[in-house]
Amino acid sequence: MSYTIALNFEDGVTRFIGCKEGETVLDAAYRQKVNLPMDCSDGVCGTCKGHCEQGEFDMGDDYLEEALSDEEAAEGQVLTCQMVPSSDCVVQVPVASTLCKTAVGQVEGTVAMVESLSEDSIELAIDLDDGAELAFLPGQYIHIDVPGTREHRSYSFSSRPGASRTTFLIRNVPDGLMSGYLTERCKPGERLSLTGPMGSFYLREITRPVLMLAGGTGLAPFLSMLEQLAEKGCDQPVHLIYGVNKDDHLVKTDALDAFKDRLPTFTYATVVVDEASDHPRKGYVTHHMDAEVMHDGDVDVYLCGPPPMVDAVLKHFDREGIAPQSFHYEKFTPNQAPGEAA
Ligand SMILES: Cc1cc2nc3c(=O)[nH]c(=O)nc-3n(C[C@H](O)[C@H](O)[C@H](O)COP(=O)(O)OP(=O)(O)OC[C@H]3O[C@@H](n4cnc5c(N)ncnc54)[C@H](O)[C@@H]3O)c2cc1C
Ligand code: FES
């Protein structure tokens, strides 16, 4: 029996390692040439401390209180030199990946499909070389190099983790570098280089209702999360509110309908900003967060979209004093133009 451990480093890089039955995370990491921070490897110094975000494990009782206090353990902090997983786990490592002599992964692939879904969005499918199956956490993103340039752009996976065909939902930004490549030059058979996975926006273990708020192509990571939920099953209510500017920017509703069949606890609502629209729900996603989807605050909220939409939702939560049990968000911040100040 072997478990998959996602090590999330401080710089956003994620490395996946296999951990054998009875093996500590620290030993498994070193076996796979990931030098996690350590000193005593005996539960004494606390140097190997991290935070387990997800998964089951045993820490035994051979470590010292000075290395890890009971309060820290209750908060989910772990000593990787003592932690023996009994399921797949996600562990936050509080240092940069480079300090652990590991690097972000690089994969190559071939464009299998590139298609305009609306004037505003493009779907891209990439077959990874040799049928490689890319491990990532649903919600994470990867860098895709823009062919013929030295630039890359970040894109959230819309496909499920571990598939050899990865898909993306990409906004067609006027005069955008990647947008121009995808709409004018990219064809099936083109080669693409990808670097990742990365990011701390990913689906946590589900223990209460979930509310997903998507703006435009910010739907992408939720499609990946829903794929995983549909595959694994989920007892808790999962509600998605998906907002766009215009009627014909609504895409992938067939996939959302299919998720309703595959995942009985899943519901969704679409919202259109355009005042001239005949859509039954108009305005912004925040106008449609009814009490029943907020579960009196006992809800995990995930939010993803372009920066103005994310900022508007954050302000709304702040103004209304909405404090869900947990709140995770991803902003699709544009790349800085070369030479632009930080
Ligand atoms: C973590 C992360 C994940 C992301 N995931 C996705 C994703 O799944 N799908 C997706 O569509 N995008 C995603 N993005 C945004 C994406 O990386 C690019 O910024 C976007 O696709 C534009 O790239 P481009 O090369 O076409 O345009 P660029 O050449 O980068 O930009 C051209 C011009 O348009 C402006 N611009 C760029 N984006 C926007 C915008 N959204 N609205 C208004 N003006 C803009 C730029 O400032 C610039 O002036 C993500 C960004 C981050 C940081
Ligand atoms: S390395 Fe010292 S407590 Fe783990």
CSV table of C-alpha atoms and ligand atoms in Angstrom, one decimal:
chain,number,residue,atom,x,y,z
A,1,MET,CA,0.0,0.0,0.0
A,2,SER,CA,1.3,3.4,-0.9
A,3,TYR,CA,-0.2,6.9,-0.3
A,4,THR,CA,0.2,10.0,-2.3
A,5,ILE,CA,1.4,13.0,-0.4
A,6,ALA,CA,1.1,16.5,-1.9
A,7,LEU,CA,3.9,18.7,-0.5
A,8,ASN,CA,2.8,22.4,-0.9
A,9,PHE,CA,5.8,24.7,-0.5
A,10,GLU,CA,5.8,28.3,0.6
A,11,ASP,CA,6.5,29.5,-3.0
A,12,GLY,CA,3.4,27.9,-4.3
A,13,VAL,CA,5.1,24.9,-5.9
A,14,THR,CA,3.5,21.5,-5.2
A,15,ARG,CA,5.5,18.2,-5.4
A,16,PHE,CA,3.8,14.8,-5.1
A,17,ILE,CA,5.6,11.9,-3.5
A,18,GLY,CA,4.7,8.3,-2.8
A,19,CYS,CA,4.8,7.2,0.9
A,20,LYS,CA,4.9,3.5,1.7
A,21,GLU,CA,2.9,1.9,4.5
A,22,GLY,CA,4.6,2.6,7.8
A,23,GLU,CA,7.0,5.2,6.3
A,24,THR,CA,7.3,8.7,7.6
A,25,VAL,CA,6.7,11.6,5.3
A,26,LEU,CA,10.3,12.8,5.9
A,27,ASP,CA,11.8,9.4,4.9
A,28,ALA,CA,9.6,9.2,1.9
A,29,ALA,CA,10.6,12.7,0.8
A,30,TYR,CA,14.3,12.0,1.1
A,31,ARG,CA,13.9,8.7,-0.7
A,32,GLN,CA,12.5,10.8,-3.6
A,33,LYS,CA,15.2,13.4,-3.3
A,34,VAL,CA,13.1,16.1,-1.7
A,35,ASN,CA,15.1,17.4,1.2
A,36,LEU,CA,12.5,18.6,3.6
A,37,PRO,CA,13.8,20.7,6.6
A,38,MET,CA,15.1,18.4,9.3
A,39,ASP,CA,17.6,18.3,12.1
A,40,CYS,CA,17.2,15.5,14.7
A,41,SER,CA,14.7,13.3,12.7
A,42,ASP,CA,13.7,12.1,16.1
A,43,GLY,CA,10.8,14.4,17.2
A,44,VAL,CA,13.0,16.6,19.4
A,45,CYS,CA,13.9,19.8,17.6
A,46,GLY,CA,10.7,20.8,15.7
A,47,THR,CA,12.7,21.8,12.5
A,48,CYS,CA,10.5,19.5,10.3
A,49,LYS,CA,7.2,21.1,11.4
A,50,GLY,CA,4.5,21.5,8.8
A,51,HIS,CA,0.7,21.7,8.6
A,52,CYS,CA,-1.4,18.8,7.4
A,53,GLU,CA,-4.3,20.2,5.5
A,54,GLN,CA,-5.9,17.0,4.5
A,55,GLY,CA,-5.7,13.2,5.2
A,56,GLU,CA,-5.3,10.7,8.0
A,57,PHE,CA,-2.0,9.9,9.8
A,58,ASP,CA,-0.5,8.7,13.0
A,59,MET,CA,2.1,10.8,14.9
A,60,GLY,CA,2.8,8.2,17.6
A,61,ASP,CA,3.8,9.7,21.0
A,62,ASP,CA,7.6,9.6,20.8
A,63,TYR,CA,8.0,13.3,20.2
A,64,LEU,CA,8.7,16.1,22.7
A,65,GLU,CA,6.2,18.8,23.6
A,66,GLU,CA,9.0,21.3,22.9
A,67,ALA,CA,9.0,20.1,19.2
A,68,LEU,CA,5.2,20.1,18.9
A,69,SER,CA,2.8,21.3,21.5
A,70,ASP,CA,-0.7,19.7,22.1
A,71,GLU,CA,-2.2,23.0,20.8
A,72,GLU,CA,-0.2,22.9,17.6
A,73,ALA,CA,-1.1,19.2,17.1
A,74,ALA,CA,-4.8,20.1,17.6
A,75,GLU,CA,-4.5,22.8,14.9
A,76,GLY,CA,-3.2,20.2,12.4
A,77,GLN,CA,0.5,20.9,12.7
A,78,VAL,CA,2.7,17.9,12.2
A,79,LEU,CA,6.3,16.8,12.5
A,80,THR,CA,7.1,15.2,9.2
A,81,CYS,CA,9.8,13.0,10.8
A,82,GLN,CA,7.0,11.4,13.0
A,83,MET,CA,4.1,11.6,10.6
A,84,VAL,CA,3.1,8.2,9.2
A,85,PRO,CA,0.2,8.6,6.7
A,86,SER,CA,-2.7,6.1,6.5
A,87,SER,CA,-4.4,7.9,3.6
A,88,ASP,CA,-3.4,10.4,0.9
A,89,CYS,CA,-2.4,13.7,2.5
A,90,VAL,CA,-1.7,17.3,1.7
A,91,VAL,CA,1.1,18.9,3.8
A,92,GLN,CA,2.0,22.6,3.8
A,93,VAL,CA,5.8,23.0,4.0
A,94,PRO,CA,6.8,26.4,5.4
A,95,VAL,CA,9.9,26.9,3.2
A,96,ALA,CA,10.5,27.5,-0.5
A,97,SER,CA,10.8,24.4,-2.8
A,98,THR,CA,14.3,25.5,-3.9
A,99,LEU,CA,15.5,25.2,-0.3
A,100,CYS,CA,14.4,21.6,-0.3
A,101,LYS,CA,16.4,21.0,-3.5
A,102,THR,CA,13.2,20.2,-5.4
A,103,ALA,CA,11.8,22.1,-8.4
A,104,VAL,CA,8.5,22.6,-10.0
A,105,GLY,CA,7.7,19.8,-12.6
A,106,GLN,CA,8.0,20.3,-16.3
A,107,VAL,CA,5.9,18.5,-18.9
A,108,GLU,CA,5.4,18.6,-22.6
A,109,GLY,CA,2.3,17.9,-24.5
A,110,THR,CA,0.5,18.1,-27.8
A,111,VAL,CA,-2.6,20.2,-28.5
A,112,ALA,CA,-5.5,17.8,-29.0
A,113,MET,CA,-8.2,20.4,-29.3
A,114,VAL,CA,-8.5,24.2,-29.3
A,115,GLU,CA,-12.0,25.6,-29.8
A,116,SER,CA,-13.8,29.0,-29.3
A,117,LEU,CA,-16.8,28.3,-26.9
A,118,SER,CA,-18.0,31.9,-27.1
A,119,GLU,CA,-16.5,35.3,-28.2
A,120,ASP,CA,-15.1,35.4,-24.8
A,121,SER,CA,-13.7,32.0,-24.1
A,122,ILE,CA,-11.6,29.2,-25.6
A,123,GLU,CA,-11.3,25.6,-24.5
A,124,LEU,CA,-7.8,24.0,-24.9
A,125,ALA,CA,-7.1,20.3,-24.5
A,126,ILE,CA,-3.5,19.0,-24.3
A,127,ASP,CA,-2.4,15.3,-24.4
A,128,LEU,CA,0.6,14.9,-22.2
A,129,ASP,CA,3.6,13.1,-23.7
A,130,ASP,CA,3.7,9.3,-23.3
A,131,GLY,CA,0.3,9.3,-21.7
A,132,ALA,CA,1.8,10.9,-18.6
A,133,GLU,CA,-0.8,11.5,-15.8
A,134,LEU,CA,-0.3,14.8,-14.2
A,135,ALA,CA,-0.9,14.9,-10.4
A,136,PHE,CA,-2.3,18.1,-9.0
A,137,LEU,CA,-5.0,19.1,-6.5
A,138,PRO,CA,-8.3,20.1,-8.1
A,139,GLY,CA,-8.3,23.9,-8.2
A,140,GLN,CA,-4.6,24.3,-8.9
A,141,TYR,CA,-3.0,25.9,-12.0
A,142,ILE,CA,0.0,25.5,-14.3
A,143,HIS,CA,2.1,27.7,-16.4
A,144,ILE,CA,1.9,27.3,-20.2
A,145,ASP,CA,4.6,28.8,-22.3
A,146,VAL,CA,3.4,30.9,-25.1
A,147,PRO,CA,5.1,29.4,-28.2
A,148,GLY,CA,7.5,31.7,-30.0
A,149,THR,CA,8.0,33.9,-27.0
A,150,ARG,CA,9.8,33.8,-23.6
A,151,GLU,CA,6.5,34.4,-21.8
A,152,HIS,CA,4.2,32.1,-20.0
A,153,ARG,CA,0.6,32.4,-18.7
A,154,SER,CA,-1.0,30.7,-15.7
A,155,TYR,CA,-4.1,28.6,-16.2
A,156,SER,CA,-6.2,26.6,-13.8
A,157,PHE,CA,-6.9,23.0,-14.8
A,158,SER,CA,-10.6,22.3,-15.8
A,159,SER,CA,-9.9,18.6,-16.0
A,160,ARG,CA,-9.6,16.1,-13.2
A,161,PRO,CA,-6.3,15.4,-11.6
A,162,GLY,CA,-4.4,12.4,-13.0
A,163,ALA,CA,-5.9,12.5,-16.5
A,164,SER,CA,-3.4,12.2,-19.4
A,165,ARG,CA,-5.5,14.8,-21.3
A,166,THR,CA,-5.6,18.1,-19.5
A,167,THR,CA,-8.1,20.8,-20.3
A,168,PHE,CA,-8.3,24.5,-19.7
A,169,LEU,CA,-11.0,27.2,-20.1
A,170,ILE,CA,-9.3,30.4,-21.3
A,171,ARG,CA,-10.6,33.9,-21.6
A,172,ASN,CA,-10.1,35.5,-25.1
A,173,VAL,CA,-8.5,38.8,-24.0
A,174,PRO,CA,-8.4,41.4,-26.9
A,175,ASP,CA,-4.8,41.8,-28.0
A,176,GLY,CA,-3.6,39.3,-25.4
A,177,LEU,CA,-0.4,37.3,-26.1
A,178,MET,CA,-1.8,33.9,-25.3
A,179,SER,CA,-5.3,34.8,-26.5
A,180,GLY,CA,-3.8,35.8,-29.9
A,181,TYR,CA,-1.7,32.6,-30.1
A,182,LEU,CA,-4.8,30.4,-29.3
A,183,THR,CA,-7.2,32.1,-31.7
A,184,GLU,CA,-4.8,32.7,-34.6
A,185,ARG,CA,-2.0,30.2,-34.7
A,186,CYS,CA,-2.7,27.3,-32.4
A,187,LYS,CA,-3.9,24.0,-34.1
A,188,PRO,CA,-4.1,20.4,-33.0
A,189,GLY,CA,-0.7,18.8,-33.1
A,190,GLU,CA,1.1,22.0,-31.8
A,191,ARG,CA,3.6,21.3,-29.1
A,192,LEU,CA,3.3,23.1,-25.7
A,193,SER,CA,5.5,23.2,-22.6
A,194,LEU,CA,3.9,23.3,-19.1
A,195,THR,CA,5.4,24.0,-15.7
A,196,GLY,CA,3.7,23.1,-12.5
A,197,PRO,CA,1.4,22.3,-10.7
A,198,MET,CA,1.1,25.3,-8.4
A,199,GLY,CA,-1.2,27.2,-6.0
A,200,SER,CA,-2.9,27.0,-2.7
A,201,PHE,CA,-6.5,27.3,-4.2
A,202,TYR,CA,-7.6,23.7,-4.1
A,203,LEU,CA,-10.5,21.7,-2.8
A,204,ARG,CA,-10.1,20.8,0.9
A,205,GLU,CA,-11.7,17.8,2.6
A,206,ILE,CA,-15.5,18.3,2.6
A,207,THR,CA,-17.0,18.3,6.0
A,208,ARG,CA,-19.8,20.8,5.6
A,209,PRO,CA,-21.7,22.5,2.7
A,210,VAL,CA,-19.7,24.1,0.0
A,211,LEU,CA,-20.5,27.3,-1.9
A,212,MET,CA,-18.5,27.9,-5.2
A,213,LEU,CA,-18.5,31.4,-6.7
A,214,ALA,CA,-17.2,31.6,-10.3
A,215,GLY,CA,-16.7,34.7,-12.6
A,216,GLY,CA,-16.2,34.0,-16.3
A,217,THR,CA,-13.4,31.5,-17.0
A,218,GLY,CA,-13.0,31.4,-13.2
A,219,LEU,CA,-15.4,28.4,-13.8
A,220,ALA,CA,-12.3,26.3,-14.8
A,221,PRO,CA,-11.1,25.2,-11.3
A,222,PHE,CA,-14.6,24.3,-10.3
A,223,LEU,CA,-15.0,22.0,-13.2
A,224,SER,CA,-11.9,20.2,-12.0
A,225,MET,CA,-13.2,20.1,-8.4
A,226,LEU,CA,-16.6,18.8,-9.5
A,227,GLU,CA,-15.0,16.1,-11.6
A,228,GLN,CA,-13.2,14.9,-8.5
A,229,LEU,CA,-16.4,15.1,-6.4
A,230,ALA,CA,-18.5,13.3,-9.0
A,231,GLU,CA,-15.9,10.5,-9.1
A,232,LYS,CA,-15.4,10.2,-5.3
A,233,GLY,CA,-19.0,11.1,-4.2
A,234,CYS,CA,-20.0,13.7,-1.7
A,235,ASP,CA,-22.8,13.8,0.9
A,236,GLN,CA,-22.7,17.6,1.6
A,237,PRO,CA,-24.6,20.1,-0.5
A,238,VAL,CA,-22.4,21.8,-3.1
A,239,HIS,CA,-23.8,24.9,-4.8
A,240,LEU,CA,-22.2,26.9,-7.6
A,241,ILE,CA,-23.1,30.4,-8.6
A,242,TYR,CA,-21.6,31.2,-12.0
A,243,GLY,CA,-21.6,34.8,-13.2
A,244,VAL,CA,-20.8,36.2,-16.6
A,245,ASN,CA,-21.1,39.6,-18.3
A,246,LYS,CA,-23.3,38.6,-21.2
A,247,ASP,CA,-25.7,35.7,-22.1
A,248,ASP,CA,-23.5,34.2,-24.7
A,249,HIS,CA,-20.5,34.1,-22.3
A,250,LEU,CA,-22.2,31.3,-20.4
A,251,VAL,CA,-20.3,28.1,-21.4
A,252,LYS,CA,-20.0,24.6,-20.2
A,253,THR,CA,-23.6,24.5,-18.8
A,254,ASP,CA,-24.0,21.0,-20.4
A,255,ALA,CA,-21.1,19.9,-18.2
A,256,LEU,CA,-22.7,21.5,-15.2
A,257,ASP,CA,-26.0,19.7,-16.0
A,258,ALA,CA,-24.1,16.4,-16.3
A,259,PHE,CA,-22.6,17.0,-12.8
A,260,LYS,CA,-26.1,17.4,-11.4
A,261,ASP,CA,-26.9,13.9,-12.7
A,262,ARG,CA,-23.6,12.5,-11.4
A,263,LEU,CA,-23.5,14.3,-8.1
A,264,PRO,CA,-27.0,14.4,-6.5
A,265,THR,CA,-26.0,17.0,-3.9
A,266,PHE,CA,-24.9,19.5,-6.6
A,267,THR,CA,-27.0,22.5,-7.7
A,268,TYR,CA,-26.0,25.5,-9.7
A,269,ALA,CA,-27.3,28.9,-10.8
A,270,THR,CA,-26.1,31.2,-13.6
A,271,VAL,CA,-26.1,35.0,-13.3
A,272,VAL,CA,-25.7,37.6,-16.1
A,273,VAL,CA,-24.6,41.2,-15.5
A,274,ASP,CA,-26.0,42.6,-18.8
A,275,GLU,CA,-29.1,44.7,-18.0
A,276,ALA,CA,-30.5,44.0,-21.5
A,277,SER,CA,-30.4,40.2,-20.9
A,278,ASP,CA,-33.6,38.2,-20.5
A,279,HIS,CA,-31.8,35.9,-18.1
A,280,PRO,CA,-33.9,35.0,-15.0
A,281,ARG,CA,-31.1,36.1,-12.7
A,282,LYS,CA,-29.3,39.3,-13.4
A,283,GLY,CA,-26.6,41.3,-11.6
A,284,TYR,CA,-23.6,39.9,-9.7
A,285,VAL,CA,-23.0,36.6,-8.0
A,286,THR,CA,-23.3,38.4,-4.6
A,287,HIS,CA,-27.0,39.3,-5.4
A,288,HIS,CA,-27.8,35.6,-5.5
A,289,MET,CA,-26.2,34.3,-2.3
A,290,ASP,CA,-29.5,33.4,-0.6
A,291,ALA,CA,-29.7,32.4,3.0
A,292,GLU,CA,-30.2,28.7,2.0
A,293,VAL,CA,-26.8,28.6,0.3
A,294,MET,CA,-25.0,30.3,3.2
A,295,HIS,CA,-26.1,27.7,5.8
A,296,ASP,CA,-25.9,30.3,8.6
A,297,GLY,CA,-22.1,30.6,7.9
A,298,ASP,CA,-21.5,26.9,8.3
A,299,VAL,CA,-20.2,26.7,4.8
A,300,ASP,CA,-16.8,26.5,3.0
A,301,VAL,CA,-16.6,29.2,0.3
A,302,TYR,CA,-14.4,29.0,-2.8
A,303,LEU,CA,-14.2,32.0,-5.1
A,304,CYS,CA,-12.4,32.4,-8.5
A,305,GLY,CA,-12.5,34.9,-11.3
A,306,PRO,CA,-10.9,38.1,-12.7
A,307,PRO,CA,-9.6,40.5,-10.0
A,308,PRO,CA,-12.5,43.0,-10.1
A,309,MET,CA,-15.0,40.3,-9.5
A,310,VAL,CA,-13.0,38.7,-6.7
A,311,ASP,CA,-12.4,42.1,-5.1
A,312,ALA,CA,-16.2,42.9,-5.3
A,313,VAL,CA,-17.1,39.7,-3.5
A,314,LEU,CA,-14.4,40.2,-0.9
A,315,LYS,CA,-15.8,43.7,-0.2
A,316,HIS,CA,-19.3,42.4,-0.1
A,317,PHE,CA,-18.4,39.8,2.5
A,318,ASP,CA,-16.6,42.4,4.5
A,319,ARG,CA,-19.4,44.9,4.4
A,320,GLU,CA,-22.1,42.4,5.2
A,321,GLY,CA,-20.0,40.8,8.0
A,322,ILE,CA,-20.2,37.4,6.2
A,323,ALA,CA,-17.7,35.0,7.9
A,324,PRO,CA,-17.9,31.5,6.5
A,325,GLN,CA,-16.2,28.6,8.3
A,326,SER,CA,-13.4,28.8,5.6
A,327,PHE,CA,-12.8,31.0,2.6
A,328,HIS,CA,-10.5,30.3,-0.3
A,329,TYR,CA,-10.0,32.4,-3.4
A,330,GLU,CA,-8.0,32.7,-6.6
A,331,LYS,CA,-7.6,35.9,-8.6
A,332,PHE,CA,-6.8,35.6,-12.3
A,333,THR,CA,-4.3,38.4,-12.1
A,334,PRO,CA,-2.9,39.4,-15.5
A,335,ASN,CA,0.8,39.0,-16.0
A,336,GLN,CA,2.7,42.2,-15.7
A,337,ALA,CA,3.9,43.7,-19.0
A,338,PRO,CA,7.6,43.3,-19.4
A,339,GLY,CA,9.4,46.2,-17.5
A,340,GLU,CA,6.2,47.1,-15.5
A,341,ALA,CA,7.0,48.0,-11.9
A,342,ALA,CA,5.8,45.6,-9.2
B,1,LIG,C1,-3.2,31.7,-10.7
B,1,LIG,C2,-3.8,32.1,-12.0
B,1,LIG,C3,-4.6,31.3,-12.7
B,1,LIG,C4,-5.2,31.7,-13.9
B,1,LIG,N1,-6.1,30.8,-14.5
B,1,LIG,C5,-6.8,31.3,-15.6
B,1,LIG,C6,-7.8,30.4,-16.2
B,1,LIG,O1,-8.0,29.3,-15.9
B,1,LIG,N2,-8.4,30.9,-17.3
B,1,LIG,C7,-8.2,32.2,-17.8
B,1,LIG,O2,-8.9,32.6,-18.7
B,1,LIG,N3,-7.3,33.0,-17.2
B,1,LIG,C8,-6.5,32.5,-16.1
B,1,LIG,N4,-5.6,33.4,-15.6
B,1,LIG,C9,-5.2,34.6,-16.3
B,1,LIG,C10,-4.2,34.2,-17.4
B,1,LIG,O3,-3.0,33.8,-16.8
B,1,LIG,C11,-3.8,35.4,-18.3
B,1,LIG,O4,-3.5,36.5,-17.6
B,1,LIG,C12,-4.9,35.7,-19.3
B,1,LIG,O5,-5.3,34.5,-20.0
B,1,LIG,C13,-4.5,36.8,-20.3
B,1,LIG,O6,-3.4,36.3,-21.0
B,1,LIG,P1,-3.1,36.9,-22.5
B,1,LIG,O7,-1.6,36.5,-22.8
B,1,LIG,O8,-4.1,36.5,-23.5
B,1,LIG,O9,-3.1,38.5,-22.3
B,1,LIG,P2,-1.9,39.5,-21.9
B,1,LIG,O10,-1.0,39.6,-23.1
B,1,LIG,O11,-1.3,39.0,-20.6
B,1,LIG,O12,-2.7,40.8,-21.6
B,1,LIG,C14,-3.1,41.7,-22.7
B,1,LIG,C15,-3.7,43.0,-22.0
B,1,LIG,O13,-5.0,42.6,-21.5
B,1,LIG,C16,-5.0,42.9,-20.1
B,1,LIG,N5,-5.7,41.8,-19.5
B,1,LIG,C17,-5.2,40.5,-19.2
B,1,LIG,N6,-6.2,39.8,-18.7
B,1,LIG,C18,-7.3,40.5,-18.5
B,1,LIG,C19,-8.6,40.4,-18.0
B,1,LIG,N7,-9.0,39.2,-17.5
B,1,LIG,N8,-9.4,41.4,-18.1
B,1,LIG,C20,-9.1,42.6,-18.6
B,1,LIG,N9,-7.9,42.8,-19.1
B,1,LIG,C21,-7.0,41.8,-19.1
B,1,LIG,C22,-3.5,42.9,-19.6
B,1,LIG,O14,-3.3,43.7,-18.5
B,1,LIG,C23,-2.9,43.5,-20.9
B,1,LIG,O15,-3.0,44.9,-20.9
B,1,LIG,C24,-5.0,33.0,-14.4
B,1,LIG,C25,-4.1,33.8,-13.7
B,1,LIG,C26,-3.5,33.4,-12.5
B,1,LIG,C27,-2.6,34.4,-11.8
B,2,FES,S1,13.5,16.8,12.5
B,2,FES,FE1,13.6,17.3,14.6
B,2,FES,S2,11.5,17.1,15.2
B,2,FES,FE2,11.5,16.3,13.2
